[in-house]
Amino acid sequence: MEGRIIVVTSGKGGVGKTTATASIGAALALEGKRVAVIDMDIGLRNLDVVLGLENRIVFNIVDVVNGKCKLRQAAIRDRRIENLFLIPASQSDNKDILTPAGVERVGRLLKKEFDYVLMDSPAGIERGFENSIASADEAVVICTPDVSSVRDADRVIGLLYARSITPKLVVNRIVPEMVAKGDMLSHEDVIDVLSVPLVGLVPMDQQVVISSNVGLPLVMQNDSTAGQAFRRIARRLNGESDLPIQVPSHKKGMWGMLTRKFGKK
Amino acid sequence: MGTNDMPPVKLKGVGDGFWITVDPQAPEETIEEQLTLLFQRLRHLAINARITLDMGGATGCDELVTRLTAFLKETFQVGVVTLPPEKRSIPVERTRQRDLSRGWKHHRSDVLMLRGRVRSGQKIESRKHIVIMGNVNPGAEILAGGHVIVLGQLRGRVHAGISEDETATVVALEFRPTHVQIGGVAAAGLDSAGNGKAEIAVVEKGRIVVQSYLESNLFDALPWPEVM
């Protein structure tokens, strides 16, 4: 069976596309799928650092598209998670070095090789974005609960629909305490504007910063709330569409404080 | 009527009251001066008198009528002030009869009617009126030669009556645009959240006024359904 190419995009920068790509990719691989995560942010590569594979880069996606190497030569195998592969971006080129047609051609090869291919799109809606969506079958739009991120996600959703790609939504970095106080948009507010199918809600988690810096996939850390959310997102993408979506909540009062105190060791 | 050689105000005794013909083109001070002259001569006869205020068939001078009515009542203690009974017009009757017999089928109305959500970065343009069944997101743009009706939330930019048509209106079930322009008159959006009521924006005295659509009853006064 042919694999699926999923582009992870957002319009706005810094909302967690790369973290989401790494986490969902790793989680799908842990589910037993053969997964490639591809950094499409040519010139500003990050995905290799987040996955802790920066020291093993020889070839990159530009080399693959331009025929300088084979797909298998560029795909770096993750030694901790079986079946997870990274194709990094080039750090020395810019976005114009790739064309949508070239990416589409490589996309066909990727689909034969892998069950899931996750494309980490760069921010913006220019060439880099167009390259990323060129071969995509599906899209996951990452949005944080703030007005500018919602606005940009909305624009991107419009562009995806224009290519007849139906996006799925992940609301990232939810701070339940702020939502409860009315200082942050709730995920309902976000969905109210974007009205696309929701695939997961991810709470704000300090563990994300730590794991990105040490290059350890978030989903391998059992005490990370964001990691758990991404694992559930991966399961939903992998066909378990009836898996209920958990709304991040904060425990309040005496009982909550007690459980939090004793829960941490 | 309205010619220069006619006096701006004429007074005539009719049955149980007075018939005053006013030239609405004349300056309001002149009208009030002339009225004062005439009514001072009437003295006590003016008190509680029934007055018919004839604007010579001119339309759109409702506010002038209101002010003159108040002026007459305060200054001369007149009784009831009414407008002359409407005269029948044969051409009007003919067009309305045609509307009735043909069920308005002979009219054409140019509307671009859409359904769905208009997203950020999408721009909908039409020389006609635009009706959208759905929401208009922040960052979206609606540009219409005529009126704009949004059966949903309006949260983007909207420009109605593009060719300087300030009679155009914008109606939305939830009126929260970031920017609204009607003809050449523009206004920045309001920060307030919607009050859950349908609202209409119109140009009044060179400014955009937004009011509750149902409470404004703007079109109830029209005597006959008009084609837009």
XYZ file of C-alpha atoms in Angstrom:
493
model
C 0.000 0.000 0.000
C 1.161 3.514 -0.749
C 2.149 5.748 2.118
C 0.635 9.081 3.048
C 2.375 12.415 2.873
C 1.274 14.809 5.592
C 2.475 18.405 5.604
C 2.760 20.131 8.981
C 2.230 23.840 8.536
C 0.988 26.953 10.306
C 1.666 30.164 8.410
C 3.099 31.825 11.472
C 6.537 30.953 12.751
C 7.371 29.699 16.197
C 4.097 27.955 16.940
C 5.595 24.464 17.170
C 5.637 23.005 13.670
C 9.036 21.390 14.072
C 8.277 20.027 17.538
C 4.974 18.676 16.246
C 6.618 17.075 13.207
C 9.294 15.409 15.331
C 6.815 14.277 17.972
C 4.114 12.979 15.651
C 6.736 11.289 13.468
C 8.351 9.588 16.438
C 4.961 8.562 17.826
C 3.894 7.041 14.510
C 7.170 5.123 14.382
C 6.543 3.866 17.936
C 3.184 2.618 16.655
C 5.173 0.408 14.297
C 4.897 2.474 11.130
C 7.779 3.263 8.815
C 8.078 7.033 9.022
C 10.153 9.707 7.313
C 10.247 13.236 8.671
C 11.495 15.779 6.165
C 12.764 19.237 7.000
C 11.531 21.540 4.249
C 12.861 24.672 5.941
C 15.768 25.042 3.503
C 18.383 27.395 4.883
C 17.054 27.303 8.442
C 17.138 23.669 9.372
C 16.046 22.692 12.883
C 14.390 19.319 12.763
C 17.752 17.527 12.970
C 18.551 19.308 16.262
C 15.147 18.568 17.762
C 15.618 14.886 16.913
C 19.254 14.917 18.084
C 20.564 13.735 14.694
C 22.555 16.789 13.627
C 25.909 15.018 13.844
C 24.968 12.349 11.335
C 23.985 14.510 8.354
C 25.724 13.706 5.077
C 23.137 14.412 2.399
C 19.948 16.466 2.521
C 16.608 16.890 0.748
C 18.096 19.321 -1.809
C 20.593 16.616 -2.829
C 17.742 14.131 -3.183
C 15.567 16.417 -5.300
C 18.512 17.471 -7.467
C 19.598 13.855 -7.984
C 22.953 14.105 -6.179
C 22.161 11.125 -3.986
C 19.642 8.354 -3.536
C 16.718 8.669 -1.167
C 18.144 5.954 1.087
C 21.494 7.720 1.322
C 19.894 10.905 2.634
C 17.494 9.243 5.079
C 19.119 9.131 8.517
C 17.939 6.249 10.647
C 17.131 7.101 14.253
C 18.980 4.651 16.536
C 16.530 4.973 19.450
C 13.279 4.578 17.561
C 13.027 1.857 15.001
C 11.509 2.848 11.664
C 12.041 6.581 12.140
C 14.031 8.353 9.425
C 15.025 11.978 8.980
C 15.773 13.703 5.713
C 17.314 17.011 6.766
C 17.214 20.381 5.042
C 20.185 22.022 3.456
C 21.585 24.800 5.598
C 23.478 26.634 2.859
C 20.801 27.064 0.168
C 17.580 29.055 0.092
C 14.002 28.069 -0.654
C 14.216 28.804 -4.364
C 16.589 25.898 -4.958
C 13.619 23.513 -4.866
C 10.589 23.568 -7.127
C 7.142 22.142 -6.396
C 7.548 19.836 -9.396
C 10.823 18.468 -8.054
C 9.360 17.840 -4.621
C 6.355 16.149 -6.168
C 8.630 13.750 -8.026
C 10.504 12.826 -4.845
C 7.144 12.586 -3.046
C 6.160 9.694 -5.303
C 9.360 7.856 -4.383
C 8.842 8.566 -0.667
C 5.341 7.122 -0.725
C 6.682 3.813 -1.999
C 9.339 3.690 0.694
C 7.426 4.823 3.808
C 4.020 4.459 5.486
C 4.046 8.065 6.616
C 6.014 11.039 5.348
C 5.817 14.174 7.458
C 6.867 17.404 5.766
C 7.936 20.122 8.182
C 6.908 23.272 6.333
C 8.708 26.574 6.864
C 6.794 29.599 8.138
C 5.230 31.838 5.527
C 3.168 31.140 2.449
C 5.794 31.635 -0.242
C 7.972 29.209 -2.177
C 8.984 27.137 0.834
C 5.350 26.542 1.717
C 4.451 25.724 -1.874
C 7.302 23.221 -2.061
C 6.103 21.595 1.161
C 2.519 21.121 0.043
C 3.374 20.118 -3.524
C 3.161 16.382 -2.874
C 1.043 16.378 0.303
C -2.067 14.244 0.598
C -3.069 15.711 3.925
C -2.187 18.632 6.116
C -1.938 19.253 9.837
C -2.221 22.917 10.729
C -0.595 23.935 14.000
C -2.114 26.931 15.717
C -1.493 28.497 19.121
C -4.361 30.157 20.970
C -3.504 33.724 20.053
C -5.116 36.063 17.578
C -2.193 36.415 15.153
C -1.570 32.678 14.964
C -5.270 32.071 14.284
C -5.254 34.701 11.547
C -2.260 33.112 9.818
C -3.621 29.591 10.225
C -6.853 30.783 8.632
C -4.947 32.087 5.618
C -3.038 28.831 5.286
C -6.237 26.790 5.583
C -7.696 28.857 2.727
C -4.618 28.127 0.611
C -4.773 24.410 1.438
C -8.454 24.241 0.506
C -7.554 26.019 -2.733
C -5.349 22.954 -3.478
C -8.184 20.699 -2.313
C -6.263 19.518 0.736
C -8.468 19.215 3.809
C -6.441 20.320 6.812
C -6.680 18.961 10.327
C -6.096 21.243 13.267
C -3.796 20.973 16.282
C -4.123 23.682 18.916
C -0.731 23.892 20.572
C 0.576 25.534 23.770
C -2.700 25.734 25.650
C -2.310 27.135 29.168
C -5.456 25.949 30.975
C -4.990 28.430 33.841
C -4.951 31.368 31.420
C -7.909 30.017 29.470
C -9.876 29.675 32.728
C -9.090 33.290 33.633
C -10.080 34.479 30.166
C -6.549 35.670 29.358
C -6.104 33.188 26.508
C -8.360 32.102 23.670
C -9.931 28.746 24.373
C -9.667 25.973 21.815
C -13.382 26.507 21.156
C -12.662 30.120 20.141
C -9.968 28.900 17.748
C -12.195 26.229 16.205
C -15.015 28.752 15.998
C -12.933 30.816 13.566
C -11.094 28.069 11.704
C -13.847 25.419 11.526
C -11.687 22.518 10.417
C -11.609 19.037 11.983
C -9.670 19.016 15.246
C -7.051 16.301 15.653
C -5.646 17.251 19.030
C -5.083 19.749 21.836
C -1.575 20.118 23.231
C -0.909 21.792 26.580
C 2.013 24.133 27.216
C 4.831 21.985 28.575
C 8.284 23.075 29.759
C 9.540 19.622 28.826
C 9.352 20.673 25.157
C 12.215 23.150 25.562
C 14.344 20.627 27.412
C 13.794 17.788 24.976
C 14.369 20.033 21.931
C 17.691 21.152 23.369
C 18.914 17.676 24.243
C 17.488 16.181 21.067
C 15.394 13.542 22.762
C 11.965 12.985 21.180
C 9.227 14.319 23.420
C 7.028 11.280 22.977
C 9.650 9.066 24.594
C 9.241 10.935 27.871
C 6.301 9.550 29.754
C 5.983 12.496 32.143
C 5.546 15.029 29.333
C 1.916 16.122 28.952
C 2.639 17.529 25.496
C 4.337 14.281 24.508
C 1.278 12.303 25.545
C -0.950 14.661 23.554
C 1.225 14.178 20.461
C 1.073 10.401 20.892
C -2.721 10.592 20.884
C -2.599 12.852 17.795
C -0.443 10.251 16.034
C -2.926 7.519 16.908
C -5.782 9.612 15.537
C -3.883 10.261 12.310
C -3.156 6.545 12.142
C -6.827 5.682 11.892
C -8.065 5.753 15.495
C -10.347 8.659 14.668
C -12.736 7.854 17.521
C -10.056 8.346 20.191
C -11.588 11.068 22.371
C -9.847 14.437 22.398
C -8.638 15.384 25.867
C -9.033 19.012 26.829
C -6.029 20.201 28.853
C -7.218 21.211 32.304
C -5.623 22.448 35.467
C -6.337 20.897 38.794
C -7.697 23.392 41.243
C -8.021 23.526 45.001
C -6.723 21.352 47.842
C -7.127 18.000 46.146
C -5.388 19.173 42.979
C -2.483 20.590 44.958
C -2.123 17.340 46.899
C -2.154 15.162 43.818
C 0.351 17.432 42.143
C 2.666 17.345 45.148
C 2.539 13.586 45.528
C 2.440 12.927 41.840
C 5.910 14.432 41.337
C 8.812 12.441 42.623
C -43.608 74.833 -6.641
C -40.317 75.923 -5.265
C -39.939 78.719 -7.798
C -38.237 81.858 -6.698
C -41.068 84.269 -7.233
C -43.315 82.387 -4.812
C -43.202 83.314 -1.144
C -41.582 80.606 0.987
C -44.673 80.359 3.193
C -48.340 80.726 2.273
C -51.285 80.495 4.632
C -54.851 79.663 3.732
C -57.929 79.073 5.886
C -59.563 75.699 5.255
C -62.681 74.436 7.051
C -61.713 73.971 10.670
C -58.060 75.048 10.420
C -55.196 76.470 8.388
C -53.304 75.093 5.408
C -49.678 76.227 5.283
C -47.691 75.701 2.131
C -43.970 75.791 2.749
C -41.197 75.857 0.197
C -38.685 73.390 1.670
C -35.922 74.868 -0.522
C -36.034 78.166 1.383
C -33.668 78.646 4.326
C -35.146 77.511 7.582
C -34.724 80.942 9.264
C -36.685 82.596 6.454
C -39.466 80.042 6.842
C -39.624 80.598 10.575
C -39.594 84.396 10.124
C -42.464 84.249 7.638
C -44.411 81.844 9.860
C -43.950 84.221 12.792
C -45.248 87.156 10.704
C -48.344 85.244 9.578
C -49.159 83.687 12.945
C -48.700 86.942 14.841
C -51.490 88.359 12.704
C -53.732 85.422 13.576
C -53.259 86.068 17.312
C -55.642 83.951 19.427
C -57.046 82.224 16.343
C -53.819 80.241 16.162
C -54.290 78.701 19.603
C -55.363 75.057 19.325
C -55.867 75.499 15.601
C -55.608 72.468 13.305
C -52.660 73.003 10.972
C -51.882 71.196 7.738
C -48.243 71.512 6.786
C -47.882 71.150 3.009
C -44.275 70.793 1.824
C -45.401 70.999 -1.803
C -45.029 67.281 -2.385
C -41.298 67.369 -1.641
C -39.891 64.226 -0.072
C -37.094 63.746 2.398
C -37.896 66.768 4.554
C -39.227 64.805 7.537
C -36.789 66.474 9.897
C -37.778 69.951 8.741
C -41.428 69.046 9.302
C -40.643 67.843 12.820
C -38.767 71.039 13.658
C -41.444 73.311 12.194
C -44.135 71.385 14.054
C -42.282 71.843 17.312
C -41.693 75.525 16.504
C -45.387 76.187 15.815
C -46.563 74.302 18.884
C -44.142 76.083 21.211
C -44.399 79.586 19.821
C -48.087 79.837 18.936
C -49.714 76.983 20.937
C -51.285 75.523 17.792
C -53.206 72.255 18.125
C -52.669 69.301 15.817
C -50.150 69.619 12.981
C -50.639 67.133 10.161
C -49.288 66.571 6.702
C -51.675 66.884 3.744
C -53.398 63.635 2.742
C -51.382 61.702 0.199
C -52.618 62.121 -3.346
C -53.042 59.138 -5.589
C -50.596 58.920 -8.412
C -51.647 57.120 -11.564
C -48.100 56.079 -12.680
C -47.321 54.718 -9.214
C -50.568 52.802 -9.196
C -49.795 51.373 -12.604
C -46.320 50.077 -11.626
C -47.655 48.576 -8.413
C -50.476 46.845 -10.226
C -47.901 45.389 -12.592
C -45.825 44.144 -9.636
C -48.926 42.472 -8.212
C -50.119 40.831 -11.374
C -46.679 39.512 -12.324
C -45.560 38.678 -8.834
C -42.398 40.819 -9.229
C -41.221 38.331 -11.847
C -40.418 41.032 -14.379
C -37.711 42.524 -12.139
C -34.029 41.673 -12.275
C -31.810 41.915 -9.215
C -28.077 41.464 -9.349
C -26.819 39.550 -6.366
C -23.745 37.408 -5.875
C -24.916 34.868 -3.347
C -22.395 32.626 -1.645
C -22.368 30.170 1.183
C -19.452 29.008 3.277
C -16.739 30.613 5.311
C -14.630 33.419 3.864
C -11.114 33.028 5.232
C -8.248 35.381 5.908
C -6.605 36.459 2.662
C -9.653 35.691 0.543
C -11.181 38.639 -1.280
C -14.688 38.578 -2.681
C -15.440 41.249 -5.246
C -18.624 41.993 -7.125
C -20.132 44.936 -8.922
C -23.442 43.692 -7.570
C -24.763 43.077 -4.099
C -23.138 40.325 -2.058
C -24.968 37.914 0.211
C -22.928 35.431 2.240
C -24.465 32.596 4.175
C -21.605 31.890 6.546
C -18.936 33.708 8.480
C -16.387 36.230 7.261
C -13.123 35.768 9.154
C -10.662 38.448 10.234
C -8.346 39.242 7.337
C -10.977 38.496 4.675
C -12.273 41.239 2.362
C -15.705 41.851 0.873
C -15.986 44.470 -1.876
C -19.437 45.116 -3.338
C -20.799 47.661 -5.753
C -24.070 47.478 -3.867
C -25.194 46.178 -0.518
C -23.548 43.506 1.620
C -25.472 41.023 3.713
C -23.655 38.514 5.907
C -25.817 35.838 7.452
C -23.192 35.046 10.053
C -20.312 36.782 11.765
C -18.725 39.647 9.856
C -15.191 40.014 11.217
C -13.170 40.993 8.129
C -12.994 44.175 6.064
C -16.074 45.253 4.183
C -16.620 47.917 1.531
C -20.159 48.396 0.224
C -21.201 50.812 -2.521
C -17.735 50.920 -4.052
C -18.636 53.431 -6.764
C -19.303 56.174 -4.198
C -22.775 54.871 -3.444
C -23.495 56.050 0.069
C -27.007 54.639 0.090
C -25.499 51.155 0.308
C -25.859 49.260 3.575
C -24.042 46.459 5.359
C -26.066 43.960 7.340
C -24.602 41.190 9.482
C -25.989 38.840 12.087
C -22.888 39.636 14.135
C -21.347 42.921 13.085
C -17.664 42.966 14.110
C -15.677 44.099 11.060
C -12.096 45.305 11.405
C -12.868 48.056 8.904
C -16.068 49.176 7.248
C -16.500 51.505 4.298
C -19.681 52.601 2.547
C -19.139 54.668 -0.588
C -16.418 57.104 0.387
C -17.134 57.009 4.106
C -14.927 54.763 6.200
C -14.841 53.738 9.832
C -12.526 51.607 11.890
C -13.983 48.475 13.420
C -15.248 48.301 16.942
C -13.470 46.225 19.539
C -16.651 45.232 21.287
C -17.812 41.688 20.980
C -21.080 41.121 19.179
C -24.223 41.586 21.209
C -25.914 38.672 19.534
C -28.136 40.963 17.504
C -28.239 41.542 13.778
C -26.938 45.003 12.957
C -27.014 47.335 9.973
C -24.524 50.009 8.982
C -25.712 53.012 6.976
C -24.276 56.419 6.139
C -26.005 59.223 8.006
C -24.767 62.807 7.688
C -21.411 61.705 6.329
C -20.758 59.201 9.100
C -21.250 55.479 9.393
C -23.923 54.600 11.904
C -24.406 51.047 13.136
C -27.694 50.124 14.707
C -29.697 47.082 15.634
C -31.273 45.820 12.455
C -34.578 44.773 13.997
C -34.938 47.831 16.221
C -34.031 50.329 13.502
C -37.009 49.325 11.299
C -35.221 51.130 8.497
C -37.224 49.689 5.656
C -40.619 49.385 7.309
C -41.475 52.886 6.164
C -41.219 51.931 2.501
C -44.779 51.764 1.184
C -44.064 49.111 -1.417
C -41.477 46.312 -1.760
C -38.723 47.782 -3.883
C -36.245 45.947 -6.073
C -32.608 46.598 -5.156
